[in-house]
Coordinates of N, CA and C and ligand atoms in Angstrom, one line a residue:
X119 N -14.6 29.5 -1.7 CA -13.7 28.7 -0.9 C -14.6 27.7 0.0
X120 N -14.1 26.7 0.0 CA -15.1 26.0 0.9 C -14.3 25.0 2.0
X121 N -14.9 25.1 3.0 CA -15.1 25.1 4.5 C -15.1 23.2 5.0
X122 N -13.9 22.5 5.5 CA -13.8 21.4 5.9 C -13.6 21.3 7.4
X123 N -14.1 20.6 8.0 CA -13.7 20.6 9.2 C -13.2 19.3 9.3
X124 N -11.6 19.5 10.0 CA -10.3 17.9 10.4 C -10.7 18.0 11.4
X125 N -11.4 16.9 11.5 CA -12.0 15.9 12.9 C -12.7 14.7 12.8
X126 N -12.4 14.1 13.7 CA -13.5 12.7 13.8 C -14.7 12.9 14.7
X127 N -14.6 14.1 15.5 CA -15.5 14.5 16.6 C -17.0 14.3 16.2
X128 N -18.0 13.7 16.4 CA -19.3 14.2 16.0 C -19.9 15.5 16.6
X129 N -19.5 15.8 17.7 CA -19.8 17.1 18.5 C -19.4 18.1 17.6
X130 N -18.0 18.2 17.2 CA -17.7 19.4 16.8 C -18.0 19.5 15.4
X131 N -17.9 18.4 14.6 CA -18.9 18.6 13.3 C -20.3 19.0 13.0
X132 N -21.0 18.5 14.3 CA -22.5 19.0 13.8 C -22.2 20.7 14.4
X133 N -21.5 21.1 15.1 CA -21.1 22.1 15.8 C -20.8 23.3 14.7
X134 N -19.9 22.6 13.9 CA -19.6 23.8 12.5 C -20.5 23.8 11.5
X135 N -21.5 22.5 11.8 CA -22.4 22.4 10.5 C -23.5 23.3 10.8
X136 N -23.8 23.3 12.1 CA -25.0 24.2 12.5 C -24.7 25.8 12.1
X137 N -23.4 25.9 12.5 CA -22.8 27.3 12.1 C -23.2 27.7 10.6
X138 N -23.9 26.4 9.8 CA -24.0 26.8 8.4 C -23.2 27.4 7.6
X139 N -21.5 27.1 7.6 CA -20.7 27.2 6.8 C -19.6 25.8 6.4
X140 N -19.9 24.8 6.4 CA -19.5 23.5 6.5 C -19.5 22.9 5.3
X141 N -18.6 22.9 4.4 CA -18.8 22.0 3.4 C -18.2 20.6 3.4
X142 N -17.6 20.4 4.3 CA -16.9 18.7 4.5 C -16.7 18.7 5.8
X143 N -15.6 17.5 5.4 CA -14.9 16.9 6.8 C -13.8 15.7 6.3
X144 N -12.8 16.0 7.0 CA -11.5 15.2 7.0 C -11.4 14.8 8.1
X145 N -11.1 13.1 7.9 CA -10.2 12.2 8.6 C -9.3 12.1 8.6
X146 N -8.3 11.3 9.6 CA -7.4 10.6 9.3 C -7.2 9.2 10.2
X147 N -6.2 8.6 9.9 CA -6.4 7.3 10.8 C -6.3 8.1 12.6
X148 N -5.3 8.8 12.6 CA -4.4 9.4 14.1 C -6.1 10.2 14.8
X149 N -6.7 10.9 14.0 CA -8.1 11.4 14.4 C -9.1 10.7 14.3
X150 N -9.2 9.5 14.1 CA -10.3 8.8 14.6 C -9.9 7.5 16.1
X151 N -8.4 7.3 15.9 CA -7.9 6.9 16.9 C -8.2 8.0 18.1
X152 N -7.8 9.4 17.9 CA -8.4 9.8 19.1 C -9.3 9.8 19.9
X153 N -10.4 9.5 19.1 CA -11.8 9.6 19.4 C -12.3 7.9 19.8
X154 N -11.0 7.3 19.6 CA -11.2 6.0 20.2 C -11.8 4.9 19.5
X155 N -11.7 5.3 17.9 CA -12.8 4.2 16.9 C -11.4 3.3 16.6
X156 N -12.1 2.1 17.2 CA -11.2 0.8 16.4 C -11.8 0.3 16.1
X157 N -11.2 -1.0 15.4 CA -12.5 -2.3 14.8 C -13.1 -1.4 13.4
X158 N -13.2 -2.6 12.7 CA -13.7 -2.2 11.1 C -15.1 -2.1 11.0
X159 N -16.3 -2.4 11.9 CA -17.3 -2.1 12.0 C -17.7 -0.8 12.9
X160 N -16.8 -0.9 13.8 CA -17.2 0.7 15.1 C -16.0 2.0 13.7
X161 N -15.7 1.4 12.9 CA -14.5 2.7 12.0 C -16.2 2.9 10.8
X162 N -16.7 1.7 10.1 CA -17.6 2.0 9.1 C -18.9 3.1 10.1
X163 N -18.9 2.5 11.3 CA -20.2 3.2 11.7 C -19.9 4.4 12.2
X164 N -18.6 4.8 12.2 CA -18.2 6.3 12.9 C -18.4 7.5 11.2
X165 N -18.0 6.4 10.4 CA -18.0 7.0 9.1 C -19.7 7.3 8.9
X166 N -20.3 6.4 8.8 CA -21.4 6.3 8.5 C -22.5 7.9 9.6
X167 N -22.3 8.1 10.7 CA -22.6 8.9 11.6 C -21.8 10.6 10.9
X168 N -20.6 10.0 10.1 CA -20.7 11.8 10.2 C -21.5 12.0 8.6
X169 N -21.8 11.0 8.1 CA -22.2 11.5 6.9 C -23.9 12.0 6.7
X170 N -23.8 11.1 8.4 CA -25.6 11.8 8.2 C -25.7 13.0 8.8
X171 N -24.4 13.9 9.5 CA -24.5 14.9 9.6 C -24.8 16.2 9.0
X172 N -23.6 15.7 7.7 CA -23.1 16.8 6.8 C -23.9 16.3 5.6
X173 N -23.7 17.7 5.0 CA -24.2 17.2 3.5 C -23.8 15.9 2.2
X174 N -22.1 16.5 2.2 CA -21.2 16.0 1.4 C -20.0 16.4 1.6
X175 N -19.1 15.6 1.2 CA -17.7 14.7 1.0 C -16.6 14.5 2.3
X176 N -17.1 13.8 3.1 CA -16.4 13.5 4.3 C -15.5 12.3 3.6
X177 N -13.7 13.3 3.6 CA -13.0 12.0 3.6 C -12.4 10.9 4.5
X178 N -12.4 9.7 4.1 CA -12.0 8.0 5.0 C -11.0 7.6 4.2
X179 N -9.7 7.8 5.2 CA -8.4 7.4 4.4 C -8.4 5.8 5.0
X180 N -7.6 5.5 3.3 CA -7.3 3.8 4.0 C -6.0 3.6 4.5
X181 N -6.1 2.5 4.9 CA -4.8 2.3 6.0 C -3.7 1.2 5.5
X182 N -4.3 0.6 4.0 CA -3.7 0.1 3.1 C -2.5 0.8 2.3
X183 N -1.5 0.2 2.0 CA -0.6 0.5 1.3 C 0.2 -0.3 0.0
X184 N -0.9 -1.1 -0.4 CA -0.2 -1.8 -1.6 C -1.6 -1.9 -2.9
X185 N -1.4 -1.6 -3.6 CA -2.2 -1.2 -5.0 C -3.8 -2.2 -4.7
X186 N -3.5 -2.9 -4.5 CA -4.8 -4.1 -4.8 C -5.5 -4.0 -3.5
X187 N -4.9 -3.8 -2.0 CA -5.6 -3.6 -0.6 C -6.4 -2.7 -0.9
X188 N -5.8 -1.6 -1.4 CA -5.9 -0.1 -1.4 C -7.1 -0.1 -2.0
X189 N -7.4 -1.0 -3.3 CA -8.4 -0.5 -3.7 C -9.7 -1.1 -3.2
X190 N -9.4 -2.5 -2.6 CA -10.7 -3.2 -2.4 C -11.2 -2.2 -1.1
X191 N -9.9 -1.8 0.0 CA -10.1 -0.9 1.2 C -11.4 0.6 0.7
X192 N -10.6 1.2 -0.7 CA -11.5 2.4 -1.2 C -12.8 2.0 -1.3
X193 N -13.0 1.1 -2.1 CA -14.4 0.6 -2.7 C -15.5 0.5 -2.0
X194 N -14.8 -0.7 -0.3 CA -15.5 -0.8 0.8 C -15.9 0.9 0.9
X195 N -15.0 1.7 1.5 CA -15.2 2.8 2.2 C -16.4 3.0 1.3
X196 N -16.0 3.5 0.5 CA -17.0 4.5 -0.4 C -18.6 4.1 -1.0
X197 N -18.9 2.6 -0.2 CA -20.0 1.9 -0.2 C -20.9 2.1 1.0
X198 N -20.1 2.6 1.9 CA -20.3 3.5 3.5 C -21.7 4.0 3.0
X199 N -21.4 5.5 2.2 CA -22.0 6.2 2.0 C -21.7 6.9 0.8
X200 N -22.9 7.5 -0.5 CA -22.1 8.9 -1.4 C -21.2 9.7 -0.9
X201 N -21.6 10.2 0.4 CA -20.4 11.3 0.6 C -19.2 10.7 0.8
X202 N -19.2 9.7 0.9 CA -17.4 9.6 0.8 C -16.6 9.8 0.1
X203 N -15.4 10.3 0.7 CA -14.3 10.6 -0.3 C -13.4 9.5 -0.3
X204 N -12.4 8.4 -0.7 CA -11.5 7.6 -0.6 C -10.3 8.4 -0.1
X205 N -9.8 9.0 0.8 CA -8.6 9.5 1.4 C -7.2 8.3 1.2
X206 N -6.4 9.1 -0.2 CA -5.2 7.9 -0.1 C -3.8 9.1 -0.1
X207 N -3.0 7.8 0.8 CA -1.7 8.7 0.4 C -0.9 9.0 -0.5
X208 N -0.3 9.8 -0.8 CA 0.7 10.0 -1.7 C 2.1 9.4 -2.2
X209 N 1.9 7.9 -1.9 CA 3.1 7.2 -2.6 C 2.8 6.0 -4.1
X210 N 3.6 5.4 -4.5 CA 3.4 5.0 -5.5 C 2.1 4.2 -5.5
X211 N 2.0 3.0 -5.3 CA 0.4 2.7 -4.9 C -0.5 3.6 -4.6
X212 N -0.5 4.1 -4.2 CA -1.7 5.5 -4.0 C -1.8 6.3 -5.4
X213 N -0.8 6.3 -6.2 CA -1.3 7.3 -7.1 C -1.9 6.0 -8.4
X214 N -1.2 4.8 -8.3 CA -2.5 4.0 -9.1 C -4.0 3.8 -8.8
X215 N -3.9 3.6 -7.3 CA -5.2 3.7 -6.7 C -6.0 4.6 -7.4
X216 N -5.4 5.8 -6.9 CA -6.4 7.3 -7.7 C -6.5 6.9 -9.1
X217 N -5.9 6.9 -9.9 CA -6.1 6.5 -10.9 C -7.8 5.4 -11.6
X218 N -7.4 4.4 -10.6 CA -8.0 3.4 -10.4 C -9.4 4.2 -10.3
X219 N -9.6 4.7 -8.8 CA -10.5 5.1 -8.3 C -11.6 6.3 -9.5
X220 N -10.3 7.3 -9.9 CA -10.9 8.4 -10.8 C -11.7 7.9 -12.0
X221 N -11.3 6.2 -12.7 CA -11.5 6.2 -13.7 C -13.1 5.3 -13.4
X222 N -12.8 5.1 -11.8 CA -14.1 4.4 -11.4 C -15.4 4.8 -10.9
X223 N -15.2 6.3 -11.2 CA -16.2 7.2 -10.5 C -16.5 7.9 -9.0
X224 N -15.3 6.8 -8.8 CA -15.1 7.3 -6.9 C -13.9 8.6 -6.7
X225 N -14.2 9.1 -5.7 CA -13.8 10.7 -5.5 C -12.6 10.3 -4.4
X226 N -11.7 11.2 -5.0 CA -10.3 10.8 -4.0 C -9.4 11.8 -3.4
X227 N -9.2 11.8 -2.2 CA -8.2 13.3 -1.4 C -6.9 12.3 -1.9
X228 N -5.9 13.2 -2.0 CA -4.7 12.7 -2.0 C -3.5 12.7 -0.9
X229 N -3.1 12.6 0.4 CA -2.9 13.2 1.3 C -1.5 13.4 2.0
X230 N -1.1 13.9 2.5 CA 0.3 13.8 2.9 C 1.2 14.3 1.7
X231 N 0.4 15.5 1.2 CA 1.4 15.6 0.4 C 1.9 17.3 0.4
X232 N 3.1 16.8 0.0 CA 4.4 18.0 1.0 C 5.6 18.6 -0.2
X233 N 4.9 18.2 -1.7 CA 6.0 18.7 -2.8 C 5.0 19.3 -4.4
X234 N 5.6 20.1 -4.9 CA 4.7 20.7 -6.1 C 4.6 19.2 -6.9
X235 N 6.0 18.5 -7.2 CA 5.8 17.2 -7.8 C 4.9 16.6 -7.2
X236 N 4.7 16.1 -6.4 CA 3.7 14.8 -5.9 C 2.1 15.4 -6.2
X237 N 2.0 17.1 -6.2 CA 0.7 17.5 -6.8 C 0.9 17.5 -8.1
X238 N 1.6 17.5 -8.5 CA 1.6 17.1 -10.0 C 1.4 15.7 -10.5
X239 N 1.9 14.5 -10.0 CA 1.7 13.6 -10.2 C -0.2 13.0 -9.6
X240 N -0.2 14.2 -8.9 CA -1.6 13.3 -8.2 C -2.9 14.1 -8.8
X241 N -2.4 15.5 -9.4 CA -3.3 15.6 -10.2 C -3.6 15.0 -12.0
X242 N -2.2 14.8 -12.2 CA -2.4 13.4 -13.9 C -3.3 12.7 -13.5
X243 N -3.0 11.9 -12.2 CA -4.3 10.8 -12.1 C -5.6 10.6 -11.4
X244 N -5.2 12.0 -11.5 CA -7.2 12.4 -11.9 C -8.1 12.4 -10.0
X245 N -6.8 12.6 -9.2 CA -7.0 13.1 -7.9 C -8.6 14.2 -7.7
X246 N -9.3 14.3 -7.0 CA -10.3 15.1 -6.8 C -10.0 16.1 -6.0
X247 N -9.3 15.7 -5.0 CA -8.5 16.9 -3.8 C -7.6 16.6 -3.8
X248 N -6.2 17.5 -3.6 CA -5.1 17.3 -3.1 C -5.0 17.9 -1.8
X249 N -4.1 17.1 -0.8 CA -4.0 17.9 0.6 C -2.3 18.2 1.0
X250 N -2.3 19.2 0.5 CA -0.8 19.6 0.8 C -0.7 19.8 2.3
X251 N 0.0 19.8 3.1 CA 0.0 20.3 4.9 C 1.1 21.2 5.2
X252 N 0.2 21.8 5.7 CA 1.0 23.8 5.7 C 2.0 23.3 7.0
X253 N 0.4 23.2 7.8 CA 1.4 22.8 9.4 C 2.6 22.2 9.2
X254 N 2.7 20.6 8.9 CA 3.7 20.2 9.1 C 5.0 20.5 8.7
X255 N 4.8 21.5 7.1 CA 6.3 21.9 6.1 C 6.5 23.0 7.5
X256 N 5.7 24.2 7.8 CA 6.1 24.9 8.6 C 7.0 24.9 10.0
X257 N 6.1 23.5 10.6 CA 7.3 22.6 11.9 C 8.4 22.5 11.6
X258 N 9.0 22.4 10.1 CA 10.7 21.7 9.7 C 11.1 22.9 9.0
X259 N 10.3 24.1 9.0 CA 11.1 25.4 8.8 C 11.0 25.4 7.0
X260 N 10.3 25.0 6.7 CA 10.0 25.6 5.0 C 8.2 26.0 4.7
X261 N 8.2 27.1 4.3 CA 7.3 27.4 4.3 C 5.8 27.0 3.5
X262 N 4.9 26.7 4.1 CA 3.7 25.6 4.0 C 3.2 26.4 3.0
X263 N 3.1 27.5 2.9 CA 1.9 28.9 2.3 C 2.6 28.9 1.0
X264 N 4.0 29.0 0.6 CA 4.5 29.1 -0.2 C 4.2 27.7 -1.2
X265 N 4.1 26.6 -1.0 CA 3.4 25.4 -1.4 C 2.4 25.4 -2.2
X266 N 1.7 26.2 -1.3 CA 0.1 26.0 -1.6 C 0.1 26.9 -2.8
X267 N 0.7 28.6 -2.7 CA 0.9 29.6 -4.2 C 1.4 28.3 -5.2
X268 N 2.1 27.8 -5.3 CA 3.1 27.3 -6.2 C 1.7 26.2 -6.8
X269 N 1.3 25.3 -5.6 CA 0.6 24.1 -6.6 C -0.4 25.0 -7.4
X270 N -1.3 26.2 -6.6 CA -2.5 26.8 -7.5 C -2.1 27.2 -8.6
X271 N -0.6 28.0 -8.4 CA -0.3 28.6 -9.6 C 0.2 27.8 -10.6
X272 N 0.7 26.1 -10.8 CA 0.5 25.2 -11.8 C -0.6 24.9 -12.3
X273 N -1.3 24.3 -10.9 CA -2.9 23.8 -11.3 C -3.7 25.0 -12.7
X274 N -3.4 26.4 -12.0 CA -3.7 27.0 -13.1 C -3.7 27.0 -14.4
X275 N -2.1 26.9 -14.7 CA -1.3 27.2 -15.5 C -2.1 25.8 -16.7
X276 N -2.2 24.8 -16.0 CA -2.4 23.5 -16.8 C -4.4 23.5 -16.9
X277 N -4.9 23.8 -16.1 CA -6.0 23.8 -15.8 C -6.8 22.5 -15.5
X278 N -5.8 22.1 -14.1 CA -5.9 20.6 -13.7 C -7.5 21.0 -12.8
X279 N -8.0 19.8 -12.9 CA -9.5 20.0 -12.1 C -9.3 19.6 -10.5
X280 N -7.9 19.1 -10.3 CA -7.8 18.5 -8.9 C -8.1 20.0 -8.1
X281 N -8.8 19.6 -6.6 CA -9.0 21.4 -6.1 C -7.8 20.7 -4.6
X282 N -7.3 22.0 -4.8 CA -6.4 22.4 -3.8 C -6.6 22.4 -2.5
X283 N -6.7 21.5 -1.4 CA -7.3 21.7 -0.4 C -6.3 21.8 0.6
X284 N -6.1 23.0 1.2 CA -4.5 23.1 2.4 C -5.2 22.4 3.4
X285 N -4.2 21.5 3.7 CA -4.5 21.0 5.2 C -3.2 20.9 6.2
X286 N -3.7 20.3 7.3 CA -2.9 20.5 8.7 C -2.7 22.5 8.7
X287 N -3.8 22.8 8.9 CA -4.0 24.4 9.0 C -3.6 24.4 10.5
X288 N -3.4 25.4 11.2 CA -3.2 25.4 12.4 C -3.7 26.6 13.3
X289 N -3.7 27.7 12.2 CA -4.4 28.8 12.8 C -5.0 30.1 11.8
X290 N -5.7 30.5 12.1 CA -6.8 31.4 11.4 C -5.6 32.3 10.3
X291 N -4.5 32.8 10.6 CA -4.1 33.4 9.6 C -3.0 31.8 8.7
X292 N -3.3 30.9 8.9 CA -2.9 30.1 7.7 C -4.6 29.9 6.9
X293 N -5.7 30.3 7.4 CA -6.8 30.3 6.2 C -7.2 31.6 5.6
X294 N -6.8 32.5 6.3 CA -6.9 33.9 5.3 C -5.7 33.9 4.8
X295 N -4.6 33.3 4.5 CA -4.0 33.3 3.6 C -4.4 32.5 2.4
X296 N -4.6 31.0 2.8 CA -5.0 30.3 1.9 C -6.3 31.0 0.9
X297 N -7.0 31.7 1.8 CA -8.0 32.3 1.0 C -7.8 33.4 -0.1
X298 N -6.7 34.2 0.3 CA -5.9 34.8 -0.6 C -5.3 34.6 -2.0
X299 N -4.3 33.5 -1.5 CA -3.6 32.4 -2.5 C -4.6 31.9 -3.5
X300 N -5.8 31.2 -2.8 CA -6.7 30.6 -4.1 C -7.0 29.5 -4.3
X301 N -6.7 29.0 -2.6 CA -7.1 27.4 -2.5 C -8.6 27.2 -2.3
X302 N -8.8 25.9 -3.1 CA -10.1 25.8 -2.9 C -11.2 25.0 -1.9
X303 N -10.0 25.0 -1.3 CA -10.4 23.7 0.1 C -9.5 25.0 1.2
X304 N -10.3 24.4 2.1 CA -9.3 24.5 3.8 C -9.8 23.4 4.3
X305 N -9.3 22.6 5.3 CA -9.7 22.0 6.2 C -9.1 22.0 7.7
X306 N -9.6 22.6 8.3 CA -8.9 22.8 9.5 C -10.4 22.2 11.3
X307 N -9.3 22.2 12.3 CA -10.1 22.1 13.2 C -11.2 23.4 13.7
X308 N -11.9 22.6 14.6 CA -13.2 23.6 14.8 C -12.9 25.0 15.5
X309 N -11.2 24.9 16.6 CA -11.2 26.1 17.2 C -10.8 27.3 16.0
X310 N -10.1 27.2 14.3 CA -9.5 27.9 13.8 C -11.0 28.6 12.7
X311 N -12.2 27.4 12.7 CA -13.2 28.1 11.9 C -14.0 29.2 12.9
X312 N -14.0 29.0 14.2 CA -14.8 29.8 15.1 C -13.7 31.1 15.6
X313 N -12.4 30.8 15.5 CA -11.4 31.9 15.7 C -11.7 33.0 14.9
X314 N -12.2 32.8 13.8 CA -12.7 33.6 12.5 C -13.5 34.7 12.5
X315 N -14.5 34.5 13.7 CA -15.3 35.5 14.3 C -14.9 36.4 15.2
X316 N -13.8 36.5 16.2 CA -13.6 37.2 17.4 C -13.0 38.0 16.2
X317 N -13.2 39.2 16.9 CA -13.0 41.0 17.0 C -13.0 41.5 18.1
X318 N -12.0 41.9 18.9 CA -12.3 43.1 19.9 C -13.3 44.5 19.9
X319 N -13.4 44.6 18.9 CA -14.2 45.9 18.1 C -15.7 45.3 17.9
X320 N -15.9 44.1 17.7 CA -17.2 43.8 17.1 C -17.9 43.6 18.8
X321 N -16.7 43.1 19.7 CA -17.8 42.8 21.3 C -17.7 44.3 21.9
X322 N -16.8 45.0 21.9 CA -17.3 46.1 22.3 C -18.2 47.1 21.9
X323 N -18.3 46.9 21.0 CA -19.4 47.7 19.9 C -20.9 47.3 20.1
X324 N -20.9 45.6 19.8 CA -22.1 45.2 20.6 C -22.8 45.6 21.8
X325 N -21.5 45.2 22.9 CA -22.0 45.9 23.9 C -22.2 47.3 24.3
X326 N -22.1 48.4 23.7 CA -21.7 49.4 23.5 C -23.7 49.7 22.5
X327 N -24.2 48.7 21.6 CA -25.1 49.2 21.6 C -26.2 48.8 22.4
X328 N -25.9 47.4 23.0 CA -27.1 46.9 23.8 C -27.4 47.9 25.0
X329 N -26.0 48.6 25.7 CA -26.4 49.3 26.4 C -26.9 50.6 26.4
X330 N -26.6 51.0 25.3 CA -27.5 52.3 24.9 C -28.7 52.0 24.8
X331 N -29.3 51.1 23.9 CA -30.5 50.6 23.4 C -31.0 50.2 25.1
X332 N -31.1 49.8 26.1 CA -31.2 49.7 27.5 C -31.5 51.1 28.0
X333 N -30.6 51.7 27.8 CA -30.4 53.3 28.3 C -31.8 53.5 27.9
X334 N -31.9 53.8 26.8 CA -32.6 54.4 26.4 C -34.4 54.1 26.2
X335 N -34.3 52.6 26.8 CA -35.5 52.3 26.8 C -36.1 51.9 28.3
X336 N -35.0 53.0 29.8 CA -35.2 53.0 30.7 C -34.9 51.7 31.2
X337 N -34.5 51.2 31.4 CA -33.7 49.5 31.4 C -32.6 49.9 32.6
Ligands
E4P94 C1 -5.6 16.4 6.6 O1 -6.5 15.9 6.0 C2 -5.1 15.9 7.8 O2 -6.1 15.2 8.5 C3 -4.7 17.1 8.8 O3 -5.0 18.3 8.2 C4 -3.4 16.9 9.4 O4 -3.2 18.0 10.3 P1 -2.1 18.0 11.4 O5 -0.8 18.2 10.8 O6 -2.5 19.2 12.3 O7 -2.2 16.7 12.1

């Protein structure tokens, strides 16, 4: 399973990458707005900065919405750097795009997407990731997890190469589910990959031996 961190932060990316379990990183337009990147040159160079962090596939969604923007917007992006992913949405133009993109050798998330159809349609055209969002089905009262079983269990069934990446995660038991289920992506924020570690048992145990080991070495 491999390990995305949703942020535009550069702190908290090199933060999880140091952790040495980091296999990406997701954008969106709303998370790089946070972090206050506007302008098409301060947006290429924020991209450009996380890619010399990480290894590989930091996705840059475009902000285009019509077949022909979309693609010249991809092309740019993905000229950034290799690790880019073209981040496109899930409506009709976006799934030519992918298309476009897949047949062009450029790597594509597919995003905002919230139905087994639209993973179906976005893995025909040859999508690289799909990003179903647990969080958001969950906010409107239908269940996100249930989503994610359903697309792996098609993807299976067909033996689509698109990988499964749940996103809008929101807390450590929507990724040990996902890990369960059989997705092959998570991408979540940095507090839900470091939430991963706390144990009440593991700090008292620690401390539990440092103090003996103390004890006992007259300390
Ligand atoms: C995915 O790539 C999105 O950036 C993200 O996971 C959305 O999450 P949110 O619903 O918490 O905003």
């Amino acid at each position: 399973m491999k390990f995305f961190i949703d942020t535009a932060n550069l702190a908290e990316i090199q933060e999880a990458y140091d952790l040495g379990v980091l296999d990406g990183v997701t954008t969106n337009p709303s998370l790089m707005a946070k972090e206050g990147i506007t302008g098409d040159d301060n947006v290429r160079a924020h991209y450009k900065a996380i890619c010399d962090i990480v290894d590989d596939k930091v996705s840059a969604e475009v902000i285009s919405t019509d077949f022909e923007s979309m693609v010249k917007e991809g092309e740019s992006l993905a000229a950034i750097d290799d690790k880019i992913v073209v981040k496109v949405p899930m409506i009709k133009d976006g799934v030519k795009a992918i298309k476009h993109f897949s047949q062009n050798g450029i790597r594509t998330n597919c995003t905002l997407v919230f139905s087994a159809g639209q993973a179906i349609l976005a893995a025909k055209a040859g999508a690289t990731y799909l990003s179903p969002f647990i969080g958001r089905l969950d906010d409107i009262s239908f269940d996100g997890l249930d989503l994610i079983q359903q697309i792996v269990h098609i993807y299976n069934v067909y033996g689509f190469e698109t990988e499964v990446l749940a996103a809008s995660v929101r807390h450590t038991m929507h990724l040990i589910k996902c890990a369960e289920i059989g997705a092959d992506v998570v991408t979540c924020p940095l507090n839900v990959i470091t939430g991963l570690l706390k144990h009440p048992l593991t700090d008292s145990g620690l401390a539990k031996f440092l103090a003996d080991h103390a004890k006992a070495s007259g300390k």
